[in-house]
PDB file of C-alpha atoms in Angstrom:
ATOM      1  CA  GLN A   1       1.589 -13.788  12.346  1.00  0.00           C
ATOM      2  CA  VAL A   2       2.700 -10.687  10.541  1.00  0.00           C
ATOM      3  CA  GLN A   3       2.935  -7.137  11.628  1.00  0.00           C
ATOM      4  CA  LEU A   4       2.780  -3.954   9.416  1.00  0.00           C
ATOM      5  CA  VAL A   5       3.724  -0.664  10.201  1.00  0.00           C
ATOM      6  CA  GLU A   6       3.124   2.417   7.938  1.00  0.00           C
ATOM      7  CA  SER A   7       5.075   5.494   7.810  1.00  0.00           C
ATOM      8  CA  GLY A   8       5.496   8.650   5.344  1.00  0.00           C
ATOM      9  CA  GLY A   9       2.441  10.308   5.406  1.00  0.00           C
ATOM     10  CA  GLY A  10       1.572  13.929   5.866  1.00  0.00           C
ATOM     11  CA  LEU A  11       0.500  17.144   4.393  1.00  0.00           C
ATOM     12  CA  VAL A  12       1.537  17.932   1.119  1.00  0.00           C
ATOM     13  CA  GLN A  13       0.526  20.640  -1.653  1.00  0.00           C
ATOM     14  CA  ALA A  14      -1.221  19.381  -4.740  1.00  0.00           C
ATOM     15  CA  GLY A  15       1.556  18.287  -7.498  1.00  0.00           C
ATOM     16  CA  GLY A  16       4.103  17.346  -4.924  1.00  0.00           C
ATOM     17  CA  SER A  17       5.459  13.882  -3.789  1.00  0.00           C
ATOM     18  CA  LEU A  18       5.321  11.310  -0.917  1.00  0.00           C
ATOM     19  CA  ARG A  19       6.966   8.352  -0.350  1.00  0.00           C
ATOM     20  CA  LEU A  20       5.331   5.639   1.791  1.00  0.00           C
ATOM     21  CA  SER A  21       6.894   2.938   3.647  1.00  0.00           C
ATOM     22  CA  CYS A  22       5.491  -0.383   5.155  1.00  0.00           C
ATOM     23  CA  ALA A  23       7.745  -2.600   7.531  1.00  0.00           C
ATOM     24  CA  ALA A  24       6.659  -6.083   7.797  1.00  0.00           C
ATOM     25  CA  SER A  25       7.471  -8.383  10.813  1.00  0.00           C
ATOM     26  CA  GLY A  26       7.031 -11.986  11.262  1.00  0.00           C
ATOM     27  CA  ASN A  27       6.820 -14.797   8.888  1.00  0.00           C
ATOM     28  CA  MET A  28       7.410 -13.737   5.231  1.00  0.00           C
ATOM     29  CA  PHE A  29       7.988 -17.069   3.853  1.00  0.00           C
ATOM     30  CA  GLY A  30       6.692 -18.148   0.267  1.00  0.00           C
ATOM     31  CA  ILE A  31       4.168 -16.293  -2.279  1.00  0.00           C
ATOM     32  CA  ASN A  32       2.512 -13.385  -1.173  1.00  0.00           C
ATOM     33  CA  VAL A  33       1.127 -10.537  -2.073  1.00  0.00           C
ATOM     34  CA  MET A  34       1.544  -6.825  -0.315  1.00  0.00           C
ATOM     35  CA  GLY A  35      -0.648  -4.027  -1.100  1.00  0.00           C
ATOM     36  CA  TRP A  36      -1.680  -0.338  -0.712  1.00  0.00           C
ATOM     37  CA  TYR A  37      -5.015   0.452  -0.130  1.00  0.00           C
ATOM     38  CA  ARG A  38      -6.904   3.996   0.731  1.00  0.00           C
ATOM     39  CA  GLN A  39      -9.891   5.140   2.380  1.00  0.00           C
ATOM     40  CA  ALA A  40     -11.261   8.789   1.947  1.00  0.00           C
ATOM     41  CA  PRO A  41     -13.885  10.210   4.228  1.00  0.00           C
ATOM     42  CA  GLY A  42     -17.274   8.942   3.648  1.00  0.00           C
ATOM     43  CA  LYS A  43     -16.121   6.724   0.945  1.00  0.00           C
ATOM     44  CA  GLN A  44     -15.341   2.612   0.863  1.00  0.00           C
ATOM     45  CA  ARG A  45     -11.710   1.193   1.017  1.00  0.00           C
ATOM     46  CA  GLU A  46     -10.329   0.747  -2.263  1.00  0.00           C
ATOM     47  CA  LEU A  47      -7.354  -0.844  -3.804  1.00  0.00           C
ATOM     48  CA  VAL A  48      -4.310   1.629  -4.970  1.00  0.00           C
ATOM     49  CA  ALA A  49      -1.765  -1.007  -5.967  1.00  0.00           C
ATOM     50  CA  ARG A  50      -0.305  -4.607  -5.388  1.00  0.00           C
ATOM     51  CA  ILE A  51       2.874  -6.126  -5.929  1.00  0.00           C
ATOM     52  CA  THR A  52       3.636  -9.795  -5.500  1.00  0.00           C
ATOM     53  CA  SER A  53       6.551 -11.862  -3.936  1.00  0.00           C
ATOM     54  CA  GLY A  54       7.722 -12.314  -7.510  1.00  0.00           C
ATOM     55  CA  GLY A  55       7.386  -8.514  -8.356  1.00  0.00           C
ATOM     56  CA  ASN A  56       4.330  -8.400 -10.410  1.00  0.00           C
ATOM     57  CA  THR A  57       2.266  -5.274 -10.080  1.00  0.00           C
ATOM     58  CA  ASN A  58      -1.205  -3.854 -10.857  1.00  0.00           C
ATOM     59  CA  TYR A  59      -2.547  -0.533  -9.994  1.00  0.00           C
ATOM     60  CA  ALA A  60      -5.890   1.453 -10.220  1.00  0.00           C
ATOM     61  CA  ASP A  61      -6.459   3.142 -13.055  1.00  0.00           C
ATOM     62  CA  SER A  62      -6.568   6.370 -10.967  1.00  0.00           C
ATOM     63  CA  VAL A  63      -2.875   6.435 -10.103  1.00  0.00           C
ATOM     64  CA  LYS A  64      -1.319   4.862 -12.992  1.00  0.00           C
ATOM     65  CA  GLY A  65       1.596   7.044 -14.391  1.00  0.00           C
ATOM     66  CA  ARG A  66       1.749   8.754 -11.020  1.00  0.00           C
ATOM     67  CA  PHE A  67       2.083   5.892  -8.293  1.00  0.00           C
ATOM     68  CA  THR A  68       4.886   3.318  -8.053  1.00  0.00           C
ATOM     69  CA  ILE A  69       4.597   0.269  -5.500  1.00  0.00           C
ATOM     70  CA  SER A  70       7.923  -1.769  -5.110  1.00  0.00           C
ATOM     71  CA  ARG A  71       9.431  -3.934  -2.373  1.00  0.00           C
ATOM     72  CA  ASP A  72      12.657  -4.785  -0.802  1.00  0.00           C
ATOM     73  CA  ASN A  73      12.575  -8.556   0.476  1.00  0.00           C
ATOM     74  CA  ALA A  74      15.817  -8.427   2.401  1.00  0.00           C
ATOM     75  CA  LYS A  75      14.396  -5.864   4.740  1.00  0.00           C
ATOM     76  CA  SER A  76      10.734  -6.922   4.098  1.00  0.00           C
ATOM     77  CA  THR A  77       9.338  -3.693   3.195  1.00  0.00           C
ATOM     78  CA  VAL A  78       6.880  -2.427   0.673  1.00  0.00           C
ATOM     79  CA  TYR A  79       7.030   1.287  -0.942  1.00  0.00           C
ATOM     80  CA  LEU A  80       4.348   3.487  -2.280  1.00  0.00           C
ATOM     81  CA  GLN A  81       6.317   6.450  -4.533  1.00  0.00           C
ATOM     82  CA  MET A  82       3.351   9.021  -5.233  1.00  0.00           C
ATOM     83  CA  ASN A  83       4.010  11.522  -7.774  1.00  0.00           C
ATOM     84  CA  SER A  84       1.879  14.331  -9.144  1.00  0.00           C
ATOM     85  CA  LEU A  85      -0.242  14.391  -5.850  1.00  0.00           C
ATOM     86  CA  LYS A  86      -4.193  15.310  -6.621  1.00  0.00           C
ATOM     87  CA  VAL A  87      -6.541  16.860  -3.838  1.00  0.00           C
ATOM     88  CA  GLU A  88      -8.605  13.623  -4.588  1.00  0.00           C
ATOM     89  CA  ASP A  89      -5.737  11.630  -3.231  1.00  0.00           C
ATOM     90  CA  THR A  90      -6.356  12.407   0.054  1.00  0.00           C
ATOM     91  CA  ALA A  91      -7.296   9.556   2.177  1.00  0.00           C
ATOM     92  CA  VAL A  92      -6.054   7.085   5.109  1.00  0.00           C
ATOM     93  CA  TYR A  93      -3.275   4.768   3.375  1.00  0.00           C
ATOM     94  CA  TYR A  94      -3.134   1.286   4.429  1.00  0.00           C
ATOM     95  CA  CYS A  95      -0.795  -1.559   3.935  1.00  0.00           C
ATOM     96  CA  LYS A  96      -2.029  -4.983   3.282  1.00  0.00           C
ATOM     97  CA  PHE A  97      -0.200  -8.478   3.232  1.00  0.00           C
ATOM     98  CA  GLU A  98      -2.258 -11.812   1.803  1.00  0.00           C
ATOM     99  CA  ARG A  99      -1.417 -15.116   1.354  1.00  0.00           C
ATOM    100  CA  ASN A 100      -3.167 -17.361  -0.804  1.00  0.00           C
ATOM    101  CA  TYR A 101      -1.242 -20.903   0.021  1.00  0.00           C
ATOM    102  CA  PRO A 102      -1.902 -23.329   1.768  1.00  0.00           C
ATOM    103  CA  THR A 103      -4.403 -21.166   3.334  1.00  0.00           C
ATOM    104  CA  TYR A 104      -5.956 -17.648   2.954  1.00  0.00           C
ATOM    105  CA  LEU A 105      -4.556 -15.321   5.793  1.00  0.00           C
ATOM    106  CA  ASP A 106      -4.265 -11.456   5.242  1.00  0.00           C
ATOM    107  CA  PHE A 107      -3.246  -8.791   7.848  1.00  0.00           C
ATOM    108  CA  TRP A 108      -3.624  -4.868   7.851  1.00  0.00           C
ATOM    109  CA  GLY A 109      -1.261  -2.160   9.147  1.00  0.00           C
ATOM    110  CA  GLN A 110      -2.713   0.817  11.179  1.00  0.00           C
ATOM    111  CA  GLY A 111      -3.199   3.397   8.293  1.00  0.00           C
ATOM    112  CA  THR A 112      -1.287   6.842   7.734  1.00  0.00           C
ATOM    113  CA  GLN A 113      -3.017  10.049   6.933  1.00  0.00           C
ATOM    114  CA  VAL A 114      -2.048  11.569   3.275  1.00  0.00           C
ATOM    115  CA  THR A 115      -3.734  15.166   3.066  1.00  0.00           C
ATOM    116  CA  VAL A 116      -3.207  17.178  -0.686  1.00  0.00           C
ATOM    117  CA  SER A 117      -4.100  20.464  -0.593  1.00  0.00           C
ATOM    118  CA  SER A 118      -4.728  22.981  -3.342  1.00  0.00           C
TER     119      SER A 118
END
């Protein structure tokens, strides 16, 4: 029902910046949450940031003050601005859509690679 396509990943040096985009298509009506998750080699997938359809946000402690999540509902797009990147930020980043009401549904994007070199 909802399709997600991430873009903007790449190779950057530590201290640099990247902006990830997630373009959504399909039924985006109602209350929902868009999130960015990441998975590094040998690690479990973890939440990076979330934003609700009302604009409320939350972040993992490891990225607070460095990453900013935002959304443009008119364009059905969510962004992740990543500043002051660290080597430990290296991972595949995934976009996720969640709807809790009237039933729970979620959809994942294909992922985009972010590599930070020292």
